[in-house]
Amino acid sequence: MDARIAAFLEYLGRDRAFSDNTISAYRNDLNQLAKYLATPPEQSDLGPVRDIGELSDDHLRAYSEHLGQQGYASSTVARKMAALKSFTNYLHRQGETAEVLGRDIIVPRVKKAKPRSISTGDVEKLIEAPATSGPVRPEQQRDHAMLELLYASGLRVSELVSLDVEHIDIEDQTIALDGRRGERRTVPLAERCIPALTAWMAEARGIIANRDETALFVNHRGNRLTRQGFWLILKSHARRVGIDSITPHTLRHSFAAHSIEQGMDLNELQQRLGHVSNVTTQVYQRMHNELNGVAEDDEEDAGLNAVMREMVAVERESAGVDR
């Protein structure tokens, strides 16, 4: 089982260009499945699975019930079962199983939350928070530049921490972003970011960055900042200015919502956000319309509700079909 899981994870990275974080989540979920199959609970009527050929729908159905009994949230069970179904699809395509196992297992329905944004006033408080946290230090200049850039450019946090110094062109006011599949897109560098970025790049970064480090944003050890590191920084500043329940993606949602409010064209917003389809971008238009009492017809309503579900759903495959 371990070898097949390893091959599947390699496939996700090589052929599907899944992010490291997504692959890590799949690894954890499938390792949990493998452990359950190797040592099922004493009350189970099913014996351990020693080979893929012994795996059946009964095992997977029992595993789904086991997850529910362990007290996991329905969203967690849904994610774990999505990973399982993706794995069994892969096994079938590789000729390991005669049919796609687990196809008919019903997973919990999860009510999806709409993207959450914060007010422009709260955004400004958050962005200015590093400057009010005591004597100016390189880390404060870094934090100010990161928050300005994340909000004003609508970046994903993974894109932010992946930036190298060479990706920022102050003169042309552009940012080069590398996609998961190797493609590169260029987005505008907002005018408001330039003072904070210039101060960080020209003055403070050299104080803490290691000599050979190419990353734009570094931690206190001089190495590339991680997503987790940024998350801790964000929470610290948000807490100090009284903003609760914020995530790195909140600033991206806020950028999109505020851009719509200011009249940005949907196609331009789609390009800025890096959405493959503008249907996803339309979610923000719908949120704006709801806030302003603009009615939408039932067909568009249903379509956008489907997009809402898709936006926050677990990344997964249908049976052999890439999305």
CSV table of C-alpha atoms in Angstrom, one decimal:
chain,number,residue,atom,x,y,z
A,1,MET,CA,0.0,0.0,0.0
A,2,ASP,CA,2.8,2.4,0.9
A,3,ALA,CA,4.4,2.1,-2.5
A,4,ARG,CA,1.2,2.7,-4.3
A,5,ILE,CA,0.5,5.8,-2.2
A,6,ALA,CA,4.0,7.1,-3.0
A,7,ALA,CA,3.4,6.6,-6.7
A,8,PHE,CA,0.1,8.3,-6.5
A,9,LEU,CA,1.6,11.3,-4.7
A,10,GLU,CA,4.3,11.5,-7.3
A,11,TYR,CA,1.7,11.5,-10.0
A,12,LEU,CA,-0.1,14.4,-8.4
A,13,GLY,CA,3.0,16.5,-8.3
A,14,ARG,CA,4.3,15.5,-11.8
A,15,ASP,CA,1.2,15.2,-13.9
A,16,ARG,CA,-1.4,17.2,-12.0
A,17,ALA,CA,0.9,20.0,-10.8
A,18,PHE,CA,-0.7,19.9,-7.3
A,19,SER,CA,0.9,22.2,-4.8
A,20,ASP,CA,3.1,20.8,-2.0
A,21,ASN,CA,0.5,21.7,0.6
A,22,THR,CA,-2.2,19.8,-1.3
A,23,ILE,CA,0.1,16.8,-1.7
A,24,SER,CA,0.9,16.9,2.0
A,25,ALA,CA,-2.8,16.8,2.8
A,26,TYR,CA,-3.3,13.8,0.5
A,27,ARG,CA,-0.3,12.0,2.1
A,28,ASN,CA,-1.7,12.5,5.6
A,29,ASP,CA,-5.2,11.3,4.7
A,30,LEU,CA,-4.0,8.3,2.7
A,31,ASN,CA,-1.5,7.2,5.4
A,32,GLN,CA,-4.4,7.3,7.9
A,33,LEU,CA,-6.4,5.1,5.5
A,34,ALA,CA,-3.5,2.7,5.1
A,35,LYS,CA,-3.1,2.4,8.9
A,36,TYR,CA,-6.8,1.7,9.3
A,37,LEU,CA,-6.8,-1.0,6.6
A,38,ALA,CA,-3.7,-2.7,8.1
A,39,THR,CA,-5.1,-2.7,11.7
A,40,PRO,CA,-8.9,-2.3,11.6
A,41,PRO,CA,-10.8,-1.8,14.9
A,42,GLU,CA,-11.5,-4.8,17.0
A,43,GLN,CA,-15.3,-4.4,16.4
A,44,SER,CA,-14.9,-4.5,12.6
A,45,ASP,CA,-16.1,-7.7,10.8
A,46,LEU,CA,-13.4,-7.1,8.2
A,47,GLY,CA,-9.9,-8.4,8.4
A,48,PRO,CA,-6.7,-6.4,7.6
A,49,VAL,CA,-5.9,-5.6,4.0
A,50,ARG,CA,-2.5,-6.9,3.0
A,51,ASP,CA,-2.7,-6.3,-0.7
A,52,ILE,CA,-4.7,-4.0,-3.0
A,53,GLY,CA,-6.4,-7.0,-4.5
A,54,GLU,CA,-8.1,-7.5,-1.1
A,55,LEU,CA,-9.5,-4.0,-1.0
A,56,SER,CA,-13.3,-3.7,-1.4
A,57,ASP,CA,-16.2,-1.2,-1.2
A,58,ASP,CA,-17.0,-2.7,2.2
A,59,HIS,CA,-13.6,-1.7,3.6
A,60,LEU,CA,-14.0,1.9,2.3
A,61,ARG,CA,-17.6,2.1,3.5
A,62,ALA,CA,-16.5,0.9,6.9
A,63,TYR,CA,-13.6,3.5,6.9
A,64,SER,CA,-16.1,6.3,6.1
A,65,GLU,CA,-18.3,5.2,9.0
A,66,HIS,CA,-15.2,5.0,11.3
A,67,LEU,CA,-14.2,8.6,10.5
A,68,GLY,CA,-17.7,9.8,11.5
A,69,GLN,CA,-17.5,7.8,14.7
A,70,GLN,CA,-14.1,9.5,15.6
A,71,GLY,CA,-15.8,12.9,15.9
A,72,TYR,CA,-14.3,14.5,12.8
A,73,ALA,CA,-16.2,17.5,11.4
A,74,SER,CA,-18.2,16.7,8.3
A,75,SER,CA,-15.9,18.9,6.3
A,76,THR,CA,-12.9,16.9,7.4
A,77,VAL,CA,-14.6,13.6,6.6
A,78,ALA,CA,-15.5,15.0,3.2
A,79,ARG,CA,-11.9,16.0,2.5
A,80,LYS,CA,-10.5,12.6,3.6
A,81,MET,CA,-13.0,10.7,1.5
A,82,ALA,CA,-12.3,13.0,-1.5
A,83,ALA,CA,-8.6,12.0,-1.2
A,84,LEU,CA,-9.6,8.3,-0.9
A,85,LYS,CA,-11.8,8.5,-4.1
A,86,SER,CA,-9.1,10.2,-6.0
A,87,PHE,CA,-6.7,7.5,-5.0
A,88,THR,CA,-9.1,4.7,-6.0
A,89,ASN,CA,-9.6,6.4,-9.4
A,90,TYR,CA,-5.9,6.4,-9.9
A,91,LEU,CA,-5.6,2.7,-8.9
A,92,HIS,CA,-8.3,1.8,-11.4
A,93,ARG,CA,-6.6,3.7,-14.2
A,94,GLN,CA,-3.3,1.9,-13.4
A,95,GLY,CA,-5.1,-1.4,-13.8
A,96,GLU,CA,-4.7,-2.2,-10.1
A,97,THR,CA,-8.4,-2.7,-9.5
A,98,ALA,CA,-11.2,-4.1,-11.8
A,99,GLU,CA,-13.5,-1.2,-10.9
A,100,VAL,CA,-13.4,2.2,-9.3
A,101,LEU,CA,-13.8,1.4,-5.6
A,102,GLY,CA,-15.8,3.7,-3.3
A,103,ARG,CA,-17.6,5.5,-6.2
A,104,ASP,CA,-21.0,5.1,-4.6
A,105,ILE,CA,-20.1,5.9,-1.1
A,106,ILE,CA,-22.0,9.0,0.1
A,107,VAL,CA,-19.9,11.6,1.9
A,108,PRO,CA,-21.3,14.3,4.2
A,109,ARG,CA,-22.6,17.4,2.5
A,110,VAL,CA,-20.8,20.5,3.6
A,111,LYS,CA,-22.3,23.9,3.7
A,112,LYS,CA,-19.7,26.2,2.1
A,113,ALA,CA,-19.0,29.6,3.4
A,114,LYS,CA,-18.8,32.7,1.2
A,115,PRO,CA,-15.4,34.3,0.8
A,116,ARG,CA,-14.9,36.7,3.7
A,117,SER,CA,-13.6,40.2,3.3
A,118,ILE,CA,-12.9,43.0,5.7
A,119,SER,CA,-13.6,46.7,5.4
A,120,THR,CA,-11.2,49.2,3.8
A,121,GLY,CA,-10.8,50.8,7.2
A,122,ASP,CA,-9.7,47.5,8.8
A,123,VAL,CA,-7.4,46.8,5.9
A,124,GLU,CA,-5.6,50.1,6.5
A,125,LYS,CA,-5.4,49.5,10.2
A,126,LEU,CA,-3.8,46.1,9.5
A,127,ILE,CA,-1.4,47.4,7.0
A,128,GLU,CA,-0.2,50.1,9.3
A,129,ALA,CA,0.1,47.8,12.3
A,130,PRO,CA,3.8,47.0,11.8
A,131,ALA,CA,4.7,50.7,11.9
A,132,THR,CA,3.0,51.1,15.3
A,133,SER,CA,4.6,48.2,17.1
A,134,GLY,CA,7.6,50.0,18.5
A,135,PRO,CA,11.0,51.2,17.2
A,136,VAL,CA,11.5,50.5,13.5
A,137,ARG,CA,13.2,47.2,12.8
A,138,PRO,CA,13.9,45.3,9.6
A,139,GLU,CA,11.1,42.8,10.5
A,140,GLN,CA,8.6,45.7,10.7
A,141,GLN,CA,9.6,47.0,7.3
A,142,ARG,CA,9.2,43.5,5.9
A,143,ASP,CA,5.8,43.0,7.4
A,144,HIS,CA,4.6,46.4,6.1
A,145,ALA,CA,5.8,45.6,2.6
A,146,MET,CA,4.2,42.1,2.7
A,147,LEU,CA,0.8,43.3,3.8
A,148,GLU,CA,0.8,46.2,1.3
A,149,LEU,CA,1.7,43.7,-1.5
A,150,LEU,CA,-0.7,41.0,-0.5
A,151,TYR,CA,-3.7,43.3,-0.4
A,152,ALA,CA,-3.0,45.7,-3.2
A,153,SER,CA,-2.1,43.0,-5.7
A,154,GLY,CA,-4.5,40.3,-4.6
A,155,LEU,CA,-1.8,37.6,-4.3
A,156,ARG,CA,-2.3,34.2,-2.8
A,157,VAL,CA,-0.1,33.7,0.2
A,158,SER,CA,1.7,30.9,-1.6
A,159,GLU,CA,2.5,33.4,-4.4
A,160,LEU,CA,3.7,36.0,-1.9
A,161,VAL,CA,6.2,33.7,-0.2
A,162,SER,CA,7.4,32.2,-3.5
A,163,LEU,CA,8.5,35.6,-4.8
A,164,ASP,CA,12.1,36.2,-5.5
A,165,VAL,CA,13.7,39.7,-5.6
A,166,GLU,CA,14.0,39.5,-9.4
A,167,HIS,CA,10.2,39.0,-9.7
A,168,ILE,CA,9.6,42.6,-8.7
A,169,ASP,CA,10.2,45.4,-11.2
A,170,ILE,CA,9.8,48.7,-9.4
A,171,GLU,CA,10.6,50.7,-12.6
A,172,ASP,CA,8.0,49.0,-14.8
A,173,GLN,CA,5.6,48.5,-11.8
A,174,THR,CA,5.1,44.8,-12.5
A,175,ILE,CA,5.2,41.5,-10.6
A,176,ALA,CA,6.1,38.2,-12.3
A,177,LEU,CA,4.2,35.2,-10.8
A,178,ASP,CA,5.1,31.6,-11.5
A,179,GLY,CA,2.1,29.2,-11.7
A,180,ARG,CA,2.0,25.6,-10.5
A,181,ARG,CA,2.2,24.3,-14.1
A,182,GLY,CA,5.2,26.4,-14.9
A,183,GLU,CA,3.4,29.2,-16.6
A,184,ARG,CA,4.2,32.8,-15.7
A,185,ARG,CA,1.8,35.7,-15.5
A,186,THR,CA,2.5,39.4,-15.0
A,187,VAL,CA,0.3,41.6,-12.8
A,188,PRO,CA,0.6,45.3,-12.0
A,189,LEU,CA,2.5,46.4,-9.0
A,190,ALA,CA,0.2,48.9,-7.3
A,191,GLU,CA,1.6,52.4,-6.8
A,192,ARG,CA,0.8,52.3,-3.0
A,193,CYS,CA,3.1,49.3,-2.6
A,194,ILE,CA,6.2,51.0,-3.9
A,195,PRO,CA,7.4,53.0,-0.9
A,196,ALA,CA,7.1,50.1,1.5
A,197,LEU,CA,8.7,47.6,-1.0
A,198,THR,CA,11.5,50.0,-1.8
A,199,ALA,CA,12.3,50.5,1.9
A,200,TRP,CA,12.4,46.8,2.4
A,201,MET,CA,14.4,45.9,-0.7
A,202,ALA,CA,16.9,48.7,-0.6
A,203,GLU,CA,17.4,49.0,3.2
A,204,ALA,CA,16.1,46.4,5.5
A,205,ARG,CA,16.2,43.1,3.6
A,206,GLY,CA,20.0,43.1,3.3
A,207,ILE,CA,20.3,43.3,7.1
A,208,ILE,CA,18.6,39.9,7.8
A,209,ALA,CA,18.7,38.0,4.5
A,210,ASN,CA,21.4,35.4,4.0
A,211,ARG,CA,23.9,36.3,1.3
A,212,ASP,CA,22.8,33.7,-1.3
A,213,GLU,CA,19.1,33.9,-0.5
A,214,THR,CA,17.0,34.9,-3.5
A,215,ALA,CA,13.6,35.1,-1.7
A,216,LEU,CA,12.0,38.6,-1.5
A,217,PHE,CA,10.7,38.0,2.0
A,218,VAL,CA,12.8,36.2,4.6
A,219,ASN,CA,12.5,35.1,8.2
A,220,HIS,CA,14.6,36.2,11.1
A,221,ARG,CA,17.1,33.4,10.2
A,222,GLY,CA,17.6,35.0,6.8
A,223,ASN,CA,15.9,32.2,4.9
A,224,ARG,CA,12.7,32.2,2.7
A,225,LEU,CA,9.6,32.9,4.8
A,226,THR,CA,7.1,30.1,4.8
A,227,ARG,CA,3.3,30.2,4.6
A,228,GLN,CA,3.1,29.2,8.3
A,229,GLY,CA,5.6,32.0,9.2
A,230,PHE,CA,3.5,34.6,7.4
A,231,TRP,CA,0.3,33.3,9.0
A,232,LEU,CA,1.8,33.8,12.5
A,233,ILE,CA,2.9,37.3,11.5
A,234,LEU,CA,-0.5,38.2,10.2
A,235,LYS,CA,-2.3,36.9,13.3
A,236,SER,CA,0.0,38.9,15.6
A,237,HIS,CA,-0.6,42.2,13.8
A,238,ALA,CA,-4.4,41.5,13.4
A,239,ARG,CA,-4.7,40.8,17.1
A,240,ARG,CA,-3.0,44.0,18.0
A,241,VAL,CA,-5.4,46.2,16.0
A,242,GLY,CA,-8.5,44.2,17.1
A,243,ILE,CA,-9.3,42.3,13.9
A,244,ASP,CA,-10.6,38.8,14.6
A,245,SER,CA,-11.0,35.7,12.4
A,246,ILE,CA,-8.6,36.7,9.7
A,247,THR,CA,-6.7,34.4,7.4
A,248,PRO,CA,-4.1,35.2,4.7
A,249,HIS,CA,-6.9,34.6,2.1
A,250,THR,CA,-9.0,37.3,3.7
A,251,LEU,CA,-6.8,40.0,2.2
A,252,ARG,CA,-7.1,38.4,-1.2
A,253,HIS,CA,-10.9,38.3,-0.9
A,254,SER,CA,-10.9,41.9,0.3
A,255,PHE,CA,-8.8,43.0,-2.7
A,256,ALA,CA,-11.3,41.4,-5.0
A,257,ALA,CA,-14.4,42.7,-3.2
A,258,HIS,CA,-13.0,46.3,-3.0
A,259,SER,CA,-11.9,46.2,-6.7
A,260,ILE,CA,-15.4,45.3,-7.7
A,261,GLU,CA,-16.8,48.1,-5.6
A,262,GLN,CA,-14.4,50.5,-7.3
A,263,GLY,CA,-15.6,49.4,-10.7
A,264,MET,CA,-12.8,47.1,-11.9
A,265,ASP,CA,-13.8,45.1,-15.0
A,266,LEU,CA,-14.3,41.4,-14.3
A,267,ASN,CA,-11.9,40.3,-17.0
A,268,GLU,CA,-9.2,42.4,-15.5
A,269,LEU,CA,-9.9,41.1,-12.0
A,270,GLN,CA,-9.8,37.5,-13.3
A,271,GLN,CA,-6.3,38.2,-14.7
A,272,ARG,CA,-5.1,39.8,-11.5
A,273,LEU,CA,-6.4,36.9,-9.4
A,274,GLY,CA,-5.1,34.2,-11.8
A,275,HIS,CA,-8.5,32.5,-12.1
A,276,VAL,CA,-8.7,30.0,-15.0
A,277,SER,CA,-12.3,30.9,-15.6
A,278,ASN,CA,-14.1,34.2,-15.0
A,279,VAL,CA,-17.0,32.2,-13.6
A,280,THR,CA,-15.1,31.9,-10.4
A,281,THR,CA,-14.4,35.7,-10.4
A,282,GLN,CA,-18.1,36.3,-10.8
A,283,VAL,CA,-18.6,35.2,-7.1
A,284,TYR,CA,-17.3,38.6,-6.1
A,285,GLN,CA,-19.7,40.4,-8.4
A,286,ARG,CA,-22.5,38.4,-6.8
A,287,MET,CA,-21.4,39.4,-3.3
A,288,HIS,CA,-21.3,43.0,-4.4
A,289,ASN,CA,-24.8,42.8,-5.9
A,290,GLU,CA,-26.2,41.2,-2.7
A,291,LEU,CA,-24.8,44.0,-0.6
A,292,ASN,CA,-26.3,46.6,-2.9
A,293,GLY,CA,-29.7,44.8,-3.3
A,294,VAL,CA,-29.2,43.9,-7.0
A,295,ALA,CA,-31.5,41.0,-8.0
A,296,GLU,CA,-30.2,38.2,-10.2
A,297,ASP,CA,-32.2,35.6,-12.1
A,298,ASP,CA,-32.5,32.0,-10.9
A,299,GLU,CA,-30.3,30.6,-13.6
A,300,GLU,CA,-27.4,32.8,-12.7
A,301,ASP,CA,-28.1,32.3,-9.0
A,302,ALA,CA,-27.8,28.5,-9.3
A,303,GLY,CA,-24.7,28.8,-11.4
A,304,LEU,CA,-22.9,31.1,-9.0
A,305,ASN,CA,-24.0,28.9,-6.0
A,306,ALA,CA,-22.3,26.0,-7.8
A,307,VAL,CA,-19.2,28.1,-8.2
A,308,MET,CA,-19.2,28.9,-4.5
A,309,ARG,CA,-19.2,25.2,-3.7
A,310,GLU,CA,-16.4,24.7,-6.2
A,311,MET,CA,-14.2,27.6,-4.9
A,312,VAL,CA,-13.8,26.1,-1.4
A,313,ALA,CA,-14.2,22.4,-2.3
A,314,VAL,CA,-11.3,20.0,-1.7
A,315,GLU,CA,-9.1,19.7,-4.8
A,316,ARG,CA,-10.0,16.4,-6.4
A,317,GLU,CA,-10.3,14.4,-9.5
A,318,SER,CA,-13.4,12.9,-11.1
A,319,ALA,CA,-13.0,9.4,-12.5
A,320,GLY,CA,-10.0,10.0,-14.9
A,321,VAL,CA,-11.1,13.4,-15.9
A,322,ASP,CA,-9.0,16.5,-15.2
A,323,ARG,CA,-10.8,19.6,-14.2
